[in-house]
PDB file of C-alpha atoms in Angstrom:
ATOM      1  CA  MET I   1       0.000   0.000   0.000  1.00 41.00           C
ATOM      2  CA  ALA I   2       1.526   3.300  -1.069  1.00 44.00           C
ATOM      3  CA  ASN I   3       1.831   5.944   1.609  1.00 57.00           C
ATOM      4  CA  VAL I   4      -0.159   8.570  -0.259  1.00 57.00           C
ATOM      5  CA  GLY I   5      -0.171  11.025   2.637  1.00 62.00           C
ATOM      6  CA  SER I   6       3.616  11.021   3.001  1.00 80.00           C
ATOM      7  CA  ASP I   7       4.089  11.468  -0.750  1.00 91.00           C
ATOM      8  CA  PHE I   8       1.817  14.521  -0.660  1.00 94.00           C
ATOM      9  CA  THR I   9       3.740  15.881   2.334  1.00 96.00           C
ATOM     10  CA  ARG I  10       7.128  15.377   0.665  1.00 96.00           C
ATOM     11  CA  ARG I  11       6.023  17.235  -2.475  1.00 96.00           C
ATOM     12  CA  LEU I  12       4.550  19.977  -0.321  1.00 97.00           C
ATOM     13  CA  LEU I  13       7.828  20.435   1.563  1.00 98.00           C
ATOM     14  CA  ILE I  14       9.889  20.495  -1.636  1.00 98.00           C
ATOM     15  CA  ASP I  15       7.612  22.909  -3.487  1.00 98.00           C
ATOM     16  CA  ALA I  16       7.466  25.258  -0.488  1.00 98.00           C
ATOM     17  CA  GLY I  17      11.263  25.493  -0.574  1.00 98.00           C
ATOM     18  CA  ILE I  18      12.529  23.211   2.201  1.00 98.00           C
ATOM     19  CA  GLN I  19      16.098  22.479   1.159  1.00 97.00           C
ATOM     20  CA  THR I  20      19.623  21.718   2.298  1.00 97.00           C
ATOM     21  CA  ARG I  21      21.109  23.449   5.341  1.00 97.00           C
ATOM     22  CA  MET I  22      17.789  24.796   6.579  1.00 98.00           C
ATOM     23  CA  ARG I  23      16.683  24.816  10.219  1.00 97.00           C
ATOM     24  CA  VAL I  24      13.137  23.407  10.439  1.00 97.00           C
ATOM     25  CA  LEU I  25      10.694  23.226  13.349  1.00 97.00           C
ATOM     26  CA  ASP I  26       8.079  20.451  13.097  1.00 98.00           C
ATOM     27  CA  ILE I  27       5.280  21.355  15.499  1.00 98.00           C
ATOM     28  CA  GLY I  28       2.983  18.560  16.664  1.00 97.00           C
ATOM     29  CA  CYS I  29       5.480  16.051  15.318  1.00 97.00           C
ATOM     30  CA  GLY I  30       4.030  12.894  16.897  1.00 94.00           C
ATOM     31  CA  SER I  31       6.329   9.970  16.178  1.00 94.00           C
ATOM     32  CA  GLY I  32       8.323  11.984  13.647  1.00 96.00           C
ATOM     33  CA  ASP I  33       6.943  11.147  10.198  1.00 95.00           C
ATOM     34  CA  VAL I  34       7.191  14.733   8.904  1.00 97.00           C
ATOM     35  CA  THR I  35      10.359  15.365  10.926  1.00 98.00           C
ATOM     36  CA  PHE I  36      12.147  12.587   9.060  1.00 97.00           C
ATOM     37  CA  LEU I  37      10.922  13.804   5.667  1.00 97.00           C
ATOM     38  CA  ALA I  38      12.279  17.263   6.466  1.00 98.00           C
ATOM     39  CA  SER I  39      15.498  15.733   7.778  1.00 97.00           C
ATOM     40  CA  GLU I  40      16.189  14.101   4.408  1.00 96.00           C
ATOM     41  CA  LEU I  41      15.594  17.382   2.576  1.00 97.00           C
ATOM     42  CA  VAL I  42      17.797  19.594   4.777  1.00 98.00           C
ATOM     43  CA  GLY I  43      20.642  17.049   4.836  1.00 96.00           C
ATOM     44  CA  ARG I  44      23.449  16.726   7.329  1.00 94.00           C
ATOM     45  CA  GLY I  45      24.138  20.446   7.132  1.00 96.00           C
ATOM     46  CA  GLY I  46      20.610  21.221   8.281  1.00 97.00           C
ATOM     47  CA  TYR I  47      18.684  20.668  11.503  1.00 96.00           C
ATOM     48  CA  VAL I  48      15.119  19.623  12.360  1.00 97.00           C
ATOM     49  CA  LEU I  49      13.484  19.907  15.787  1.00 96.00           C
ATOM     50  CA  GLY I  50      10.310  17.915  16.363  1.00 97.00           C
ATOM     51  CA  VAL I  51       8.053  19.202  19.151  1.00 97.00           C
ATOM     52  CA  ASP I  52       4.969  17.493  20.567  1.00 96.00           C
ATOM     53  CA  ARG I  53       2.789  17.846  23.676  1.00 94.00           C
ATOM     54  CA  GLU I  54       2.890  14.137  24.459  1.00 94.00           C
ATOM     55  CA  ALA I  55       5.965  12.310  25.742  1.00 94.00           C
ATOM     56  CA  ALA I  56       5.118   8.812  24.439  1.00 93.00           C
ATOM     57  CA  PRO I  57       5.327   9.552  20.685  1.00 94.00           C
ATOM     58  CA  LEU I  58       8.585  11.439  21.256  1.00 96.00           C
ATOM     59  CA  VAL I  59      10.134   8.314  22.771  1.00 96.00           C
ATOM     60  CA  ALA I  60       9.104   6.381  19.662  1.00 95.00           C
ATOM     61  CA  ALA I  61      10.461   9.160  17.425  1.00 96.00           C
ATOM     62  CA  GLU I  62      13.845   9.184  19.146  1.00 96.00           C
ATOM     63  CA  LYS I  63      14.087   5.401  18.754  1.00 96.00           C
ATOM     64  CA  LEU I  64      13.305   5.642  15.046  1.00 95.00           C
ATOM     65  CA  ALA I  65      15.855   8.438  14.606  1.00 95.00           C
ATOM     66  CA  ARG I  66      18.586   6.235  16.061  1.00 94.00           C
ATOM     67  CA  GLU I  67      17.556   3.230  13.969  1.00 95.00           C
ATOM     68  CA  ARG I  68      17.426   5.213  10.725  1.00 93.00           C
ATOM     69  CA  GLY I  69      20.575   7.242  11.344  1.00 93.00           C
ATOM     70  CA  HIS I  70      18.945  10.687  11.364  1.00 94.00           C
ATOM     71  CA  VAL I  71      21.771  12.591  13.049  1.00 93.00           C
ATOM     72  CA  ASN I  72      20.357  16.033  12.227  1.00 96.00           C
ATOM     73  CA  VAL I  73      17.143  15.745  14.261  1.00 97.00           C
ATOM     74  CA  GLU I  74      16.178  16.294  17.879  1.00 96.00           C
ATOM     75  CA  PHE I  75      12.869  15.976  19.715  1.00 96.00           C
ATOM     76  CA  ALA I  76      11.450  17.935  22.639  1.00 95.00           C
ATOM     77  CA  GLN I  77       8.185  18.176  24.538  1.00 95.00           C
ATOM     78  CA  GLY I  78       6.300  21.434  24.007  1.00 94.00           C
ATOM     79  CA  SER I  79       3.498  23.205  22.151  1.00 93.00           C
ATOM     80  CA  PHE I  80       2.734  26.190  19.944  1.00 94.00           C
ATOM     81  CA  GLU I  81       2.989  28.422  23.010  1.00 89.00           C
ATOM     82  CA  ASN I  82       5.875  26.606  24.659  1.00 86.00           C
ATOM     83  CA  VAL I  83       8.777  25.668  22.407  1.00 86.00           C
ATOM     84  CA  PRO I  84      12.074  24.956  24.236  1.00 78.00           C
ATOM     85  CA  PRO I  85      13.833  28.268  24.950  1.00 70.00           C
ATOM     86  CA  ASP I  86      17.187  29.643  23.763  1.00 67.00           C
ATOM     87  CA  LEU I  87      16.815  28.466  20.185  1.00 77.00           C
ATOM     88  CA  GLU I  88      18.202  30.143  17.091  1.00 87.00           C
ATOM     89  CA  PRO I  89      15.510  31.291  14.626  1.00 94.00           C
ATOM     90  CA  PHE I  90      14.212  28.659  12.217  1.00 96.00           C
ATOM     91  CA  ASP I  91      14.020  28.935   8.436  1.00 97.00           C
ATOM     92  CA  ALA I  92      10.724  27.054   8.346  1.00 98.00           C
ATOM     93  CA  VAL I  93       7.915  25.888  10.621  1.00 98.00           C
ATOM     94  CA  VAL I  94       5.906  22.885   9.437  1.00 98.00           C
ATOM     95  CA  GLY I  95       3.040  20.830  10.826  1.00 98.00           C
ATOM     96  CA  ARG I  96       0.663  18.086   9.715  1.00 97.00           C
ATOM     97  CA  ARG I  97      -2.849  17.547  11.116  1.00 95.00           C
ATOM     98  CA  VAL I  98      -2.065  19.724  14.121  1.00 97.00           C
ATOM     99  CA  LEU I  99      -3.833  23.058  13.525  1.00 97.00           C
ATOM    100  CA  MET I 100      -7.171  21.229  13.500  1.00 96.00           C
ATOM    101  CA  TYR I 101      -6.726  20.490  17.217  1.00 95.00           C
ATOM    102  CA  GLN I 102      -5.947  24.080  18.291  1.00 96.00           C
ATOM    103  CA  SER I 103      -8.768  25.949  20.045  1.00 93.00           C
ATOM    104  CA  ASP I 104      -7.596  29.265  18.555  1.00 97.00           C
ATOM    105  CA  THR I 105      -5.763  28.517  15.332  1.00 97.00           C
ATOM    106  CA  VAL I 106      -4.857  32.107  14.471  1.00 98.00           C
ATOM    107  CA  ARG I 107      -3.311  32.665  17.880  1.00 97.00           C
ATOM    108  CA  ALA I 108      -1.459  29.337  17.619  1.00 97.00           C
ATOM    109  CA  VAL I 109       0.111  30.346  14.300  1.00 98.00           C
ATOM    110  CA  ARG I 110       1.072  33.775  15.665  1.00 97.00           C
ATOM    111  CA  GLU I 111       2.748  32.081  18.625  1.00 95.00           C
ATOM    112  CA  ILE I 112       4.791  29.670  16.537  1.00 96.00           C
ATOM    113  CA  VAL I 113       6.054  32.230  14.010  1.00 95.00           C
ATOM    114  CA  ARG I 114       7.891  33.960  16.857  1.00 93.00           C
ATOM    115  CA  TYR I 115      10.517  31.252  16.361  1.00 93.00           C
ATOM    116  CA  LEU I 116      10.813  31.949  12.631  1.00 95.00           C
ATOM    117  CA  ARG I 117      13.276  34.289  10.946  1.00 96.00           C
ATOM    118  CA  PRO I 118      11.864  37.132   8.790  1.00 96.00           C
ATOM    119  CA  GLY I 119      10.965  35.757   5.369  1.00 96.00           C
ATOM    120  CA  GLY I 120      10.797  32.211   6.743  1.00 97.00           C
ATOM    121  CA  ILE I 121       8.353  29.563   5.545  1.00 98.00           C
ATOM    122  CA  VAL I 122       5.203  28.506   7.418  1.00 98.00           C
ATOM    123  CA  LEU I 123       3.716  25.274   6.053  1.00 98.00           C
ATOM    124  CA  PHE I 124       0.748  23.236   7.248  1.00 98.00           C
ATOM    125  CA  GLN I 125      -0.968  20.141   5.910  1.00 98.00           C
ATOM    126  CA  GLU I 126      -4.531  19.592   7.091  1.00 97.00           C
ATOM    127  CA  HIS I 127      -7.445  17.400   6.062  1.00 94.00           C
ATOM    128  CA  ASP I 128     -11.076  18.236   5.335  1.00 95.00           C
ATOM    129  CA  THR I 129     -14.284  16.190   5.289  1.00 91.00           C
ATOM    130  CA  THR I 130     -16.397  18.735   3.379  1.00 91.00           C
ATOM    131  CA  MET I 131     -16.482  16.829   0.077  1.00 91.00           C
ATOM    132  CA  VAL I 132     -16.004  13.225   1.212  1.00 93.00           C
ATOM    133  CA  PRO I 133     -16.802  10.380   1.195  1.00 94.00           C
ATOM    134  CA  VAL I 134     -17.650  10.104  -2.503  1.00 95.00           C
ATOM    135  CA  SER I 135     -18.350   7.131  -4.800  1.00 96.00           C
ATOM    136  CA  LEU I 136     -20.695   6.429  -7.693  1.00 96.00           C
ATOM    137  CA  LYS I 137     -22.078   3.282  -6.045  1.00 96.00           C
ATOM    138  CA  PRO I 138     -23.048   2.719  -2.401  1.00 95.00           C
ATOM    139  CA  MET I 139     -20.061   1.708  -0.242  1.00 96.00           C
ATOM    140  CA  PRO I 140     -21.639   1.117   3.190  1.00 97.00           C
ATOM    141  CA  LEU I 141     -18.576  -0.226   4.993  1.00 97.00           C
ATOM    142  CA  HIS I 142     -16.284   2.491   3.610  1.00 97.00           C
ATOM    143  CA  GLU I 143     -18.839   5.126   4.586  1.00 96.00           C
ATOM    144  CA  GLN I 144     -19.193   3.626   8.069  1.00 97.00           C
ATOM    145  CA  VAL I 145     -15.439   3.710   8.618  1.00 96.00           C
ATOM    146  CA  GLN I 146     -15.322   7.330   7.450  1.00 95.00           C
ATOM    147  CA  ARG I 147     -18.085   8.187   9.961  1.00 96.00           C
ATOM    148  CA  TRP I 148     -16.074   6.525  12.746  1.00 97.00           C
ATOM    149  CA  ILE I 149     -13.041   8.670  11.938  1.00 95.00           C
ATOM    150  CA  LYS I 150     -15.078  11.867  11.567  1.00 94.00           C
ATOM    151  CA  GLN I 151     -17.062  11.364  14.762  1.00 96.00           C
ATOM    152  CA  THR I 152     -13.924  10.609  16.759  1.00 97.00           C
ATOM    153  CA  ILE I 153     -12.048  13.740  15.765  1.00 94.00           C
ATOM    154  CA  GLU I 154     -15.221  15.830  16.187  1.00 95.00           C
ATOM    155  CA  ARG I 155     -15.628  14.540  19.755  1.00 96.00           C
ATOM    156  CA  GLU I 156     -11.969  15.360  20.379  1.00 95.00           C
ATOM    157  CA  GLY I 157     -12.793  18.965  19.514  1.00 93.00           C
ATOM    158  CA  ALA I 158     -11.007  19.098  16.159  1.00 95.00           C
ATOM    159  CA  ASP I 159     -11.999  21.314  13.234  1.00 95.00           C
ATOM    160  CA  ILE I 160     -13.011  18.824  10.520  1.00 93.00           C
ATOM    161  CA  HIS I 161     -12.932  21.621   7.910  1.00 95.00           C
ATOM    162  CA  MET I 162      -9.435  22.865   8.688  1.00 96.00           C
ATOM    163  CA  GLY I 163      -8.317  22.338   5.097  1.00 96.00           C
ATOM    164  CA  PHE I 164     -10.736  24.904   3.738  1.00 96.00           C
ATOM    165  CA  ASN I 165      -9.884  27.242   6.625  1.00 97.00           C
ATOM    166  CA  LEU I 166      -6.102  27.174   6.061  1.00 97.00           C
ATOM    167  CA  HIS I 167      -5.858  30.258   3.860  1.00 98.00           C
ATOM    168  CA  ASN I 168      -7.917  32.435   6.195  1.00 97.00           C
ATOM    169  CA  VAL I 169      -6.039  31.274   9.295  1.00 98.00           C
ATOM    170  CA  LEU I 170      -2.605  31.991   7.824  1.00 98.00           C
ATOM    171  CA  THR I 171      -3.757  35.351   6.445  1.00 98.00           C
ATOM    172  CA  GLN I 172      -5.341  36.431   9.733  1.00 98.00           C
ATOM    173  CA  ALA I 173      -2.112  35.490  11.500  1.00 98.00           C
ATOM    174  CA  GLY I 174      -0.363  38.155   9.413  1.00 97.00           C
ATOM    175  CA  LEU I 175       1.381  35.873   6.924  1.00 98.00           C
ATOM    176  CA  ALA I 176       1.662  36.226   3.152  1.00 97.00           C
ATOM    177  CA  VAL I 177       0.096  33.075   1.693  1.00 98.00           C
ATOM    178  CA  GLU I 178       1.943  31.864  -1.404  1.00 98.00           C
ATOM    179  CA  HIS I 179       0.084  28.694  -2.331  1.00 98.00           C
ATOM    180  CA  VAL I 180      -2.814  26.439  -1.321  1.00 98.00           C
ATOM    181  CA  ARG I 181      -3.412  23.007  -2.826  1.00 97.00           C
ATOM    182  CA  ALA I 182      -5.645  20.002  -2.283  1.00 97.00           C
ATOM    183  CA  GLU I 183      -5.407  16.366  -3.299  1.00 96.00           C
ATOM    184  CA  ALA I 184      -7.803  13.475  -2.862  1.00 94.00           C
ATOM    185  CA  ILE I 185      -6.878  10.038  -1.573  1.00 92.00           C
ATOM    186  CA  VAL I 186      -8.339   7.791  -4.282  1.00 93.00           C
ATOM    187  CA  GLN I 187      -8.965   4.092  -3.756  1.00 94.00           C
ATOM    188  CA  THR I 188      -9.668   1.964  -6.826  1.00 95.00           C
ATOM    189  CA  PRO I 189     -10.773  -1.681  -6.698  1.00 94.00           C
ATOM    190  CA  GLU I 190      -7.130  -2.806  -6.983  1.00 92.00           C
ATOM    191  CA  ASN I 191      -5.366   0.021  -5.132  1.00 88.00           C
ATOM    192  CA  PRO I 192      -6.252   0.346  -1.439  1.00 85.00           C
ATOM    193  CA  HIS I 193      -5.376   2.924   1.167  1.00 87.00           C
ATOM    194  CA  ALA I 194      -4.283   1.670   4.595  1.00 90.00           C
ATOM    195  CA  VAL I 195      -7.562   2.573   6.298  1.00 94.00           C
ATOM    196  CA  GLY I 196      -7.466  -0.599   8.377  1.00 95.00           C
ATOM    197  CA  ALA I 197      -4.120   0.465   9.861  1.00 94.00           C
ATOM    198  CA  ILE I 198      -5.485   3.950  10.553  1.00 93.00           C
ATOM    199  CA  ILE I 199      -8.488   2.509  12.419  1.00 96.00           C
ATOM    200  CA  ARG I 200      -6.200   0.144  14.326  1.00 96.00           C
ATOM    201  CA  ALA I 201      -4.107   3.122  15.498  1.00 92.00           C
ATOM    202  CA  MET I 202      -7.267   5.065  16.388  1.00 95.00           C
ATOM    203  CA  LEU I 203      -9.022   2.122  18.059  1.00 96.00           C
ATOM    204  CA  PRO I 204      -8.497   3.219  21.702  1.00 96.00           C
ATOM    205  CA  ARG I 205      -9.796   6.688  20.818  1.00 96.00           C
ATOM    206  CA  LEU I 206     -12.856   5.330  18.985  1.00 97.00           C
ATOM    207  CA  VAL I 207     -13.776   3.191  21.982  1.00 97.00           C
ATOM    208  CA  GLU I 208     -13.006   5.930  24.527  1.00 96.00           C
ATOM    209  CA  HIS I 209     -15.300   8.419  22.803  1.00 97.00           C
ATOM    210  CA  GLY I 210     -18.116   5.912  22.372  1.00 97.00           C
ATOM    211  CA  VAL I 211     -17.983   5.974  18.578  1.00 97.00           C
ATOM    212  CA  ALA I 212     -17.852   2.188  18.165  1.00 97.00           C
ATOM    213  CA  THR I 213     -16.991  -0.952  20.092  1.00 97.00           C
ATOM    214  CA  GLU I 214     -14.199  -3.377  19.260  1.00 97.00           C
ATOM    215  CA  ASP I 215     -16.826  -5.990  18.340  1.00 97.00           C
ATOM    216  CA  GLU I 216     -18.441  -3.572  15.892  1.00 97.00           C
ATOM    217  CA  ILE I 217     -15.134  -2.694  14.269  1.00 97.00           C
ATOM    218  CA  GLU I 218     -13.706  -6.235  13.939  1.00 97.00           C
ATOM    219  CA  ILE I 219     -10.260  -4.796  13.363  1.00 97.00           C
ATOM    220  CA  GLU I 220      -8.532  -8.044  12.341  1.00 97.00           C
ATOM    221  CA  THR I 221     -10.670  -8.390   9.219  1.00 97.00           C
ATOM    222  CA  LEU I 222     -11.491  -4.740   8.530  1.00 97.00           C
ATOM    223  CA  GLN I 223      -8.969  -4.041   5.751  1.00 96.00           C
ATOM    224  CA  HIS I 224      -9.886  -7.274   3.981  1.00 96.00           C
ATOM    225  CA  ARG I 225     -13.592  -6.419   4.126  1.00 97.00           C
ATOM    226  CA  LEU I 226     -12.929  -2.924   2.783  1.00 96.00           C
ATOM    227  CA  ASP I 227     -10.896  -4.322  -0.116  1.00 96.00           C
ATOM    228  CA  GLU I 228     -13.604  -6.893  -0.869  1.00 96.00           C
ATOM    229  CA  GLU I 229     -16.267  -4.192  -0.948  1.00 97.00           C
ATOM    230  CA  ARG I 230     -14.397  -2.195  -3.599  1.00 96.00           C
ATOM    231  CA  LEU I 231     -13.690  -5.309  -5.646  1.00 96.00           C
ATOM    232  CA  SER I 232     -17.246  -6.614  -5.488  1.00 96.00           C
ATOM    233  CA  THR I 233     -18.742  -3.271  -6.560  1.00 96.00           C
ATOM    234  CA  ASN I 234     -15.863  -2.448  -8.962  1.00 97.00           C
ATOM    235  CA  THR I 235     -15.980   1.094  -7.612  1.00 94.00           C
ATOM    236  CA  THR I 236     -13.545   3.940  -7.081  1.00 95.00           C
ATOM    237  CA  TYR I 237     -13.848   5.597  -3.671  1.00 96.00           C
ATOM    238  CA  ILE I 238     -12.593   8.903  -2.282  1.00 95.00           C
ATOM    239  CA  GLY I 239     -12.537   8.967   1.498  1.00 91.00           C
ATOM    240  CA  ASP I 240     -10.178  11.807   2.359  1.00 91.00           C
ATOM    241  CA  MET I 241      -9.084  15.189   1.028  1.00 95.00           C
ATOM    242  CA  MET I 242      -5.684  16.607   1.940  1.00 96.00           C
ATOM    243  CA  PHE I 243      -4.966  20.347   1.901  1.00 98.00           C
ATOM    244  CA  GLY I 244      -1.565  21.992   2.064  1.00 98.00           C
ATOM    245  CA  ALA I 245      -0.590  25.641   2.257  1.00 98.00           C
ATOM    246  CA  TRP I 246       2.548  27.646   2.771  1.00 98.00           C
ATOM    247  CA  ALA I 247       3.144  31.292   3.568  1.00 98.00           C
ATOM    248  CA  ARG I 248       5.949  33.687   4.469  1.00 97.00           C
ATOM    249  CA  LYS I 249       6.601  35.659   7.601  1.00 94.00           C
TER     250      LYS I 249
END
């Protein structure tokens, strides 16, 4: 299964101008997926700091960094309002699926650009459920899974339309927006997206928020059932829409 999301992120970083020798701050880094993409682009002469509120994903990120030989990255616990002090200005601030969880997104962006040099890049990738799910034939299991994801992040207080709101948020934060793009995650009968793995990772959150029970989800067979549904209906399905935008300080 191709990692469509990471491919979109990589192209976004490259097109925004992330390049060798840059200093990059990855806010809301989780276990470091975007951090490592940025690390490859800035090279050994660059530096990437991944910051996240939670300690557990940072432990996983540090382990992966050692295993993969990413010598130009570090990780620290913090937030938009509380990045580790005494840092040199960054050339770019990036984040993926993190603005959607901020109670005041404009304020959050204003806080984080304090760590950015004048003319530096601000880049965010967010998702949006406005236009999805979409298919020409009924796809009840796919639609059910999409509802599980949507209901979970809604109950967590996230903005499920953050993609469409990106331009306004960056503009209101005083930044000069250079580009906004969107790309659908398309699943054909033969080409799946790893939705089963996403639900597996989200499973504790789905159960905690009362969205579905483990018996209802049947995680061990979920991906197979999704693939069978597309094959049996011979249908193309769009379940997610990714937005990316970058701006300058």
